[in-house]
mmCIF file of N, CA, C and O in Angstrom:
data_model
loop_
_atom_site.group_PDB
_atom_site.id
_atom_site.type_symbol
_atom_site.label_atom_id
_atom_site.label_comp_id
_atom_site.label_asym_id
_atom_site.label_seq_id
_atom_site.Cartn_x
_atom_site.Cartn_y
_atom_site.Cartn_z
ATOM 1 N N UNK W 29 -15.532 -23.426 4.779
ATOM 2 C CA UNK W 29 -14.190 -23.201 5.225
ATOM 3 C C UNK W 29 -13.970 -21.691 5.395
ATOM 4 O O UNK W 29 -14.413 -20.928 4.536
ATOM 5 N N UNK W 30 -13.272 -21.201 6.518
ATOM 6 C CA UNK W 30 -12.644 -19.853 6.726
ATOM 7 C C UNK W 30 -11.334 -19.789 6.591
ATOM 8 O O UNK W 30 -10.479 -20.576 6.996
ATOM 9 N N UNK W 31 -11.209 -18.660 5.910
ATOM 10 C CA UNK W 31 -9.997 -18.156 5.505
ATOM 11 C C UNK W 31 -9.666 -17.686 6.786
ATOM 12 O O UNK W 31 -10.541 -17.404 7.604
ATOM 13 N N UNK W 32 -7.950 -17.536 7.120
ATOM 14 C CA UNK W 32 -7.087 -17.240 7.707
ATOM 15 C C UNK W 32 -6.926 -16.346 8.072
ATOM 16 O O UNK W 32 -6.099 -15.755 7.378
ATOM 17 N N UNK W 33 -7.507 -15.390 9.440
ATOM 18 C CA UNK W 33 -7.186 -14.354 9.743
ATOM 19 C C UNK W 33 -5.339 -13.304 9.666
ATOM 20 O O UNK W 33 -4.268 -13.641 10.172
ATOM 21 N N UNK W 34 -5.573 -12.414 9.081
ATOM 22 C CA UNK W 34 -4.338 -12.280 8.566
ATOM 23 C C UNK W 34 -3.993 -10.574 10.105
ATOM 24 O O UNK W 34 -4.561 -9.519 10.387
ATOM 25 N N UNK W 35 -2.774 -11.341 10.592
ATOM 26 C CA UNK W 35 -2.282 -10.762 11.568
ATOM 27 C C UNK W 35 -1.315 -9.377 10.951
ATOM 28 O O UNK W 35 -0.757 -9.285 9.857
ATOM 29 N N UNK W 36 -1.370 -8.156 12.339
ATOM 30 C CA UNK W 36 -0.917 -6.741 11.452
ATOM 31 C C UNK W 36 -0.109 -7.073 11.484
ATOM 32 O O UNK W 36 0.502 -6.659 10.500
ATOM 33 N N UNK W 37 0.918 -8.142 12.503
ATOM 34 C CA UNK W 37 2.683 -8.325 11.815
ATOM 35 C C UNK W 37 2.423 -8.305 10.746
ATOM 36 O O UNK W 37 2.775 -7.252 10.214
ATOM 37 N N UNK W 38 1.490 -9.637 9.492
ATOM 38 C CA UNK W 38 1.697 -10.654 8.682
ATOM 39 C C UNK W 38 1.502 -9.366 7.676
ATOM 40 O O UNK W 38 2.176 -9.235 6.654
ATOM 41 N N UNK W 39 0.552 -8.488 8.073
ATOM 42 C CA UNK W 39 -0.041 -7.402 7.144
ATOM 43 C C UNK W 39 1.549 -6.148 5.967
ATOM 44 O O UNK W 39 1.903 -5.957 4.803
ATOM 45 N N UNK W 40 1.930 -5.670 7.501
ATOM 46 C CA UNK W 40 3.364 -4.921 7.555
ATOM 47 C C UNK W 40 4.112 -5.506 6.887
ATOM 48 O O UNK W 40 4.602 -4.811 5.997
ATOM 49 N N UNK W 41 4.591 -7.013 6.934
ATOM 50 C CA UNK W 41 5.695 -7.430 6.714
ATOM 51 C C UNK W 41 5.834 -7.516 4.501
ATOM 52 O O UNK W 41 6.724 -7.677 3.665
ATOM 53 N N UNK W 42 4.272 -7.275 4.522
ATOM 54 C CA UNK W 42 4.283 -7.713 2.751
ATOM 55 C C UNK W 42 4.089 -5.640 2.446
ATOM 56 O O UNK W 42 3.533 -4.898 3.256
ATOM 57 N N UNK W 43 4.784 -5.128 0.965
ATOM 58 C CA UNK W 43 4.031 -4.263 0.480
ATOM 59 C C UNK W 43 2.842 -4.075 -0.073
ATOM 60 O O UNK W 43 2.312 -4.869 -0.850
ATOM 61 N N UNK W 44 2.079 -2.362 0.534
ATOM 62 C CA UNK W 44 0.682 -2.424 -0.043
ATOM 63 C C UNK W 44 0.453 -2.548 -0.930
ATOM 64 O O UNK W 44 1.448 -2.405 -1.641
ATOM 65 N N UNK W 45 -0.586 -2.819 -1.578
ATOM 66 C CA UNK W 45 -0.409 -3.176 -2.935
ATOM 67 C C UNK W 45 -1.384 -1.771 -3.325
ATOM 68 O O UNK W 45 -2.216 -1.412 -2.492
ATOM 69 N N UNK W 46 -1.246 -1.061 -4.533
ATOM 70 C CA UNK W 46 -1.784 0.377 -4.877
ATOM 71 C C UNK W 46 -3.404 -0.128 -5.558
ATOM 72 O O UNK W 46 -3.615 -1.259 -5.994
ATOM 73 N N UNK W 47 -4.238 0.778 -5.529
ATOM 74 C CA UNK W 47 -5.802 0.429 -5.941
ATOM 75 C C UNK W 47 -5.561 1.282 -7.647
ATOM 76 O O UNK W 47 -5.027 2.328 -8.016
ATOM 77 N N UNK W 48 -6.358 0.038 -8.387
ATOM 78 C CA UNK W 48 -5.868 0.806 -9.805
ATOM 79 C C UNK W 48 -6.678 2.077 -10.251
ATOM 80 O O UNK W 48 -7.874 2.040 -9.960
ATOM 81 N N UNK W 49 -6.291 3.038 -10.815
ATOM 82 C CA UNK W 49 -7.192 3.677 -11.113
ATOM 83 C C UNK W 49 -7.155 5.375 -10.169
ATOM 84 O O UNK W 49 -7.513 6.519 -10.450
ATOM 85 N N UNK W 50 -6.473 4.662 -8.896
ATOM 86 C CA UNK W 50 -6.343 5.980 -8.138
ATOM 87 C C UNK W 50 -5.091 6.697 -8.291
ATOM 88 O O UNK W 50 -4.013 6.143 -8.077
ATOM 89 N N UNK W 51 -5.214 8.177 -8.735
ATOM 90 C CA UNK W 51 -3.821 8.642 -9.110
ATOM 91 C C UNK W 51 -2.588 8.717 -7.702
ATOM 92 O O UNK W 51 -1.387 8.499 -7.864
ATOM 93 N N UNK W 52 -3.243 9.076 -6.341
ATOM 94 C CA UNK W 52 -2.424 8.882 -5.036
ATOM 95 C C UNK W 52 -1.714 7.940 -5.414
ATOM 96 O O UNK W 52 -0.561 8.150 -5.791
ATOM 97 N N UNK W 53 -2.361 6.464 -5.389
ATOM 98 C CA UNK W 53 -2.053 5.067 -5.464
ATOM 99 C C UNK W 53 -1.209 5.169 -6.112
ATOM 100 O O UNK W 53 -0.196 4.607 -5.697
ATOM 101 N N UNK W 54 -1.078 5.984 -7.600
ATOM 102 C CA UNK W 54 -0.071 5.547 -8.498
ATOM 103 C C UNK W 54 0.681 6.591 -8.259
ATOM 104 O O UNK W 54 1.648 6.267 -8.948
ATOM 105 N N UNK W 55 1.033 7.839 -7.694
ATOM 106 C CA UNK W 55 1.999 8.167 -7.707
ATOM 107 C C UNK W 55 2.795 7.726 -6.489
ATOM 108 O O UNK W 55 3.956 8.134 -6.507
ATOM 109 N N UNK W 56 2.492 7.071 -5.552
ATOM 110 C CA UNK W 56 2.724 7.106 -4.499
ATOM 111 C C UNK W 56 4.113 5.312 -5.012
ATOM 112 O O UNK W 56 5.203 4.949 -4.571
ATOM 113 N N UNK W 57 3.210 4.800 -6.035
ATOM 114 C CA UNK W 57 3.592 3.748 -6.443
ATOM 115 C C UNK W 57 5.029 3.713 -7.363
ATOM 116 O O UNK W 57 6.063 3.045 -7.364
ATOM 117 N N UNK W 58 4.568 4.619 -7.989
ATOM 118 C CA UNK W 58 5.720 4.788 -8.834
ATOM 119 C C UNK W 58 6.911 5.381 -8.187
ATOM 120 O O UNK W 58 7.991 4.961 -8.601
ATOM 121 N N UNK W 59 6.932 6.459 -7.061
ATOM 122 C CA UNK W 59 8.035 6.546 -6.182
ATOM 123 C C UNK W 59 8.752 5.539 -5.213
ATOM 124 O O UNK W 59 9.911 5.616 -4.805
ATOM 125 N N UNK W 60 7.782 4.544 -4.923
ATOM 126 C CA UNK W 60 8.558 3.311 -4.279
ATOM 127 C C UNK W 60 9.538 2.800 -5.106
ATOM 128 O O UNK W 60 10.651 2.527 -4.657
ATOM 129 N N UNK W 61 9.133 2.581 -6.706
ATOM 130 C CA UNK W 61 9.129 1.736 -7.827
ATOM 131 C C UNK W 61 10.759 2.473 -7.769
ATOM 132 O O UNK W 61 11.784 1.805 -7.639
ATOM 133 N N UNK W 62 10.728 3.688 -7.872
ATOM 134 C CA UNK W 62 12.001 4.657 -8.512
ATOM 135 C C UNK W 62 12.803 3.771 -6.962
ATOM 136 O O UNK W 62 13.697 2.933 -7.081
ATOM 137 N N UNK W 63 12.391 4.086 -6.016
ATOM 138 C CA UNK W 63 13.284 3.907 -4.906
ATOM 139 C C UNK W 63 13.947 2.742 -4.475
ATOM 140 O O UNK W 63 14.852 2.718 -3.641
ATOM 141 N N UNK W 64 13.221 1.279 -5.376
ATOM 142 C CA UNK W 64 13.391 0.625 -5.784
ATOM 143 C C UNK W 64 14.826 0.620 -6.383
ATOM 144 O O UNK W 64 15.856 0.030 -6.058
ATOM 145 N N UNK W 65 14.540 1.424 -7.297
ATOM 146 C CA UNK W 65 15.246 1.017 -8.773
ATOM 147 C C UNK W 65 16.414 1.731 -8.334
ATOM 148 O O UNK W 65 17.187 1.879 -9.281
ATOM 149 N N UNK W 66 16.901 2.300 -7.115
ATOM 150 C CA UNK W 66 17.792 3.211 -6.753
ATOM 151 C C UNK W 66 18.331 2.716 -5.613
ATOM 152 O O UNK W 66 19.220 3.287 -4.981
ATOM 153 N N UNK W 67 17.798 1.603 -5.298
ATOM 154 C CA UNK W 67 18.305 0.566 -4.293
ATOM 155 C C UNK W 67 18.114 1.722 -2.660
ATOM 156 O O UNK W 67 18.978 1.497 -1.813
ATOM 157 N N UNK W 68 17.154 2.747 -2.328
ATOM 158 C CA UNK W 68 17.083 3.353 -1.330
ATOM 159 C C UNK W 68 16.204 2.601 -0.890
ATOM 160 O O UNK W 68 15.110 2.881 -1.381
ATOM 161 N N UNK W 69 16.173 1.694 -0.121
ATOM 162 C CA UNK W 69 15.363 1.206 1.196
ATOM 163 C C UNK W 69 14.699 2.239 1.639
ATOM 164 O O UNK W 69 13.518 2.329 1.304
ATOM 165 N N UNK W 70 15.238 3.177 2.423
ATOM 166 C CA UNK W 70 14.591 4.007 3.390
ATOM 167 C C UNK W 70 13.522 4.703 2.566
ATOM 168 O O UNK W 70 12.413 4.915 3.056
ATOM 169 N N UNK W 71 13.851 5.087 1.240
ATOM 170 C CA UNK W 71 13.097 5.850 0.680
ATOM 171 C C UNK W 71 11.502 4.704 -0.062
ATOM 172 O O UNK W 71 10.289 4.874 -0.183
ATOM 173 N N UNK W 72 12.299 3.818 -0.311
ATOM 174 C CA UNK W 72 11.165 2.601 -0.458
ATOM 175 C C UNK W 72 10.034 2.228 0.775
ATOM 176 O O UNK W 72 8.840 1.998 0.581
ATOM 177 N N UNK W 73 10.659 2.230 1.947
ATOM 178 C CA UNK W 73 9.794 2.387 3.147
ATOM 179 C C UNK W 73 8.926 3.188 3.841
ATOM 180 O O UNK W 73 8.024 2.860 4.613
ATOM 181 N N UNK W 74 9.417 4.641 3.367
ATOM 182 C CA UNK W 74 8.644 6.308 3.288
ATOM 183 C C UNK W 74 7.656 5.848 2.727
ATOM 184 O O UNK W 74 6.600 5.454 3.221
ATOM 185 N N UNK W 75 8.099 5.906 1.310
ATOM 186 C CA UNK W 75 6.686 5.565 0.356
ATOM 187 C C UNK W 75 5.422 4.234 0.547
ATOM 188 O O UNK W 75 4.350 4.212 -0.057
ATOM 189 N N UNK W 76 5.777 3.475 1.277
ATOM 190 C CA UNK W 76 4.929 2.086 1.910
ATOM 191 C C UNK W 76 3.894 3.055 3.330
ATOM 192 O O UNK W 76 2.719 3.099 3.696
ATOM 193 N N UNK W 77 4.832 3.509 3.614
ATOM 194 C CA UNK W 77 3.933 4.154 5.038
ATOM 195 C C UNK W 77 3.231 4.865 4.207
ATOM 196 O O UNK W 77 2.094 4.402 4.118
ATOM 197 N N UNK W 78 3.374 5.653 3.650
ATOM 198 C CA UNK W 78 2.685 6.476 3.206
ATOM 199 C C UNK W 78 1.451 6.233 2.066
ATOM 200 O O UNK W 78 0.423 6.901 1.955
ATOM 201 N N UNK W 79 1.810 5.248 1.382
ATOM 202 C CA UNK W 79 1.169 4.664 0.902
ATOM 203 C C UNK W 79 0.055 3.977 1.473
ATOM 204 O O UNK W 79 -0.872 3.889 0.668
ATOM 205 N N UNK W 80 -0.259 3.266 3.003
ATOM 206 C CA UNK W 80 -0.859 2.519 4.232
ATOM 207 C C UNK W 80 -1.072 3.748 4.216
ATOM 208 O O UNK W 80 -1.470 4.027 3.085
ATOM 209 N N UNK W 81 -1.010 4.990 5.097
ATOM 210 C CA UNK W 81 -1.681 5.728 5.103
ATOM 211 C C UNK W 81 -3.053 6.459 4.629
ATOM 212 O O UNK W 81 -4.096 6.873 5.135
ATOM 213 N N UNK W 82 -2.510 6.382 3.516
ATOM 214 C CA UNK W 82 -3.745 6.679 2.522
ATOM 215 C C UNK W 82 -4.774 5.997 2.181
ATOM 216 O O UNK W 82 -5.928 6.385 1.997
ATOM 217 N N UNK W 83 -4.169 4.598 2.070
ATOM 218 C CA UNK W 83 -5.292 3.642 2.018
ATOM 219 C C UNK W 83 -6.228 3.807 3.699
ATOM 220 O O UNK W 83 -7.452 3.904 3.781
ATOM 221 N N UNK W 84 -5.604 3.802 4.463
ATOM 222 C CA UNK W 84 -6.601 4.056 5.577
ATOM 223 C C UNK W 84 -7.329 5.033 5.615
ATOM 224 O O UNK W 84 -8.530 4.899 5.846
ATOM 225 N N UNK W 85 -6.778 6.207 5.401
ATOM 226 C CA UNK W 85 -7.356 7.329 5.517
ATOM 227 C C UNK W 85 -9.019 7.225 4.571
ATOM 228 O O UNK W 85 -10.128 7.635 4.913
ATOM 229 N N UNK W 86 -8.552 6.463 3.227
ATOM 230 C CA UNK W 86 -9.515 6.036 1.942
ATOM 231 C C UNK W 86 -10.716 5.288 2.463
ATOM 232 O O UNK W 86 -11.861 5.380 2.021
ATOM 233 N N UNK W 87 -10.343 4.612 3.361
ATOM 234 C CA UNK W 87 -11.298 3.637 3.800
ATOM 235 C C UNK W 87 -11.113 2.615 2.995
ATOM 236 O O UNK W 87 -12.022 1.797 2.859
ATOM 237 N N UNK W 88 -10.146 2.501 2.448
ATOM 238 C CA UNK W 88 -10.505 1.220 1.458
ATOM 239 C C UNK W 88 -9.198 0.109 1.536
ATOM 240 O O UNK W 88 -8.661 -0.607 0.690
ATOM 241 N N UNK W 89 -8.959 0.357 3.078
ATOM 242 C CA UNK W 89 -7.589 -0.956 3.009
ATOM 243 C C UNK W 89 -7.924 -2.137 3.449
ATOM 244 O O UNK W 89 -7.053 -2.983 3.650
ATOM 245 N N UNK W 90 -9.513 -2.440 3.716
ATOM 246 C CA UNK W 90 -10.212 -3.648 3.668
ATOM 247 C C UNK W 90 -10.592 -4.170 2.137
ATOM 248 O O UNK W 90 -10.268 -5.128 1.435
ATOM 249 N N UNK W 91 -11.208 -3.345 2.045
ATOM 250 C CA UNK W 91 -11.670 -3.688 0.367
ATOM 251 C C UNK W 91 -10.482 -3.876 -0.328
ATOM 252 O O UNK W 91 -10.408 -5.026 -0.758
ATOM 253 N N UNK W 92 -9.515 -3.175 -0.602
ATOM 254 C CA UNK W 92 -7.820 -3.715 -0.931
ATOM 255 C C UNK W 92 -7.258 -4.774 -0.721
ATOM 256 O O UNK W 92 -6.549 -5.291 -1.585
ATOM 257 N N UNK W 93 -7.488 -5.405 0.659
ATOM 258 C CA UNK W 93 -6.435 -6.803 0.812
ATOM 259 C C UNK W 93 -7.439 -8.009 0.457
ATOM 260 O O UNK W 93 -7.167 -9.208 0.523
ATOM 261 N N UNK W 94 -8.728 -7.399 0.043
ATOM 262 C CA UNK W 94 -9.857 -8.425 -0.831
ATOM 263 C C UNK W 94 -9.435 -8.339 -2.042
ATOM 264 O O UNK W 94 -9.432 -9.421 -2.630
ATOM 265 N N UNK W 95 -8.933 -7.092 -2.873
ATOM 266 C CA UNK W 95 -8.528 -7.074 -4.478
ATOM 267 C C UNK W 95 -10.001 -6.188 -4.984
ATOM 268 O O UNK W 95 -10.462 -6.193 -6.125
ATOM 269 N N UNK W 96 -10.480 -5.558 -3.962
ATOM 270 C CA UNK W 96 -11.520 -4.850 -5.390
ATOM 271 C C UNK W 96 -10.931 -3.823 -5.532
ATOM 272 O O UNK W 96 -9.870 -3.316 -5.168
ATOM 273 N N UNK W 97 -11.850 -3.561 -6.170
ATOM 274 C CA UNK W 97 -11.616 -1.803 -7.028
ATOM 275 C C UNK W 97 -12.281 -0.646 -5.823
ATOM 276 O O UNK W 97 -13.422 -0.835 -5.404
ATOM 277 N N UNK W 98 -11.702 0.186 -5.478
ATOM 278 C CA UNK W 98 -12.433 1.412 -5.332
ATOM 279 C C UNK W 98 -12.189 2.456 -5.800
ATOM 280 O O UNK W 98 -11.227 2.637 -6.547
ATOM 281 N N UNK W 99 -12.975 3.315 -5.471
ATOM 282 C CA UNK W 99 -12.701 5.031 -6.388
ATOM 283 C C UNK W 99 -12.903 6.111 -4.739
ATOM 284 O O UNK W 99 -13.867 6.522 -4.094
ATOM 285 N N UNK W 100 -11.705 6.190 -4.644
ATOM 286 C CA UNK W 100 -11.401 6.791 -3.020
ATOM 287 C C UNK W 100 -10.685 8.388 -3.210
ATOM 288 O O UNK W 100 -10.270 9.203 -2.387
ATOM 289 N N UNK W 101 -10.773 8.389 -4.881
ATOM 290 C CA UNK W 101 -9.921 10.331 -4.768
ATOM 291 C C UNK W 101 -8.610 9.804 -4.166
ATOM 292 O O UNK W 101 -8.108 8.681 -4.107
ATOM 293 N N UNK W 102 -8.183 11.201 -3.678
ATOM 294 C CA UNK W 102 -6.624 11.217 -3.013
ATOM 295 C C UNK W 102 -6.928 11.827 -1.574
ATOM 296 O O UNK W 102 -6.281 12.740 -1.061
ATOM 297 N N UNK W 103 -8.118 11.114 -0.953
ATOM 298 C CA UNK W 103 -7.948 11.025 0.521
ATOM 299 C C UNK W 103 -6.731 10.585 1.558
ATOM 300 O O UNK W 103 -6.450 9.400 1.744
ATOM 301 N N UNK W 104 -6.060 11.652 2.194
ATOM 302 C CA UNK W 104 -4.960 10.920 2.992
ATOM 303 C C UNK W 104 -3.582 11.052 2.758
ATOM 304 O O UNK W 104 -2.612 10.748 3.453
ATOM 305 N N UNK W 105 -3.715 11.750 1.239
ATOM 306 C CA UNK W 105 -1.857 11.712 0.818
ATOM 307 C C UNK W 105 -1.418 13.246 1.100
ATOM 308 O O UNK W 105 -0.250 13.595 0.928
#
């Protein structure tokens, strides 16, 4: 059986999820989290792009929407 090709709408529409271990990831994470908690959308959405960013830049936003681990530094932020 094959899994479900997952479309860039389907991709966009969910938040990235941060790679553990990488400090980018987590600071980048914890400012959504605040922006969150501050009910700023816009500022919650900064931090998502930017967050996608980095993971691309990392090379590792394949290996990410699989769930592994990588060790990517703070390429991209």
């Amino acid at each position: 059986m094959t899994a479900r090709q997952v479309t860039e709408e389907e991709e966009l529409s969910r938040p990235p999820v941060p790679v553990p271990g990488c400090p980018a990831c987590t600071e980048l994470a914890i400012r959504r989290d605040d922006a969150r908690a501050w009910r700023d959308r816009s500022a919650e959405t900064d931090a998502d792009v930017l967050l996608r960013r980095h993971l691309r830049a990392a090379g590792v936003e394949d290996m990410h929407r699989q769930g592994h681990r990588a060790d990517h530094g703070e390429a991209g932020l």
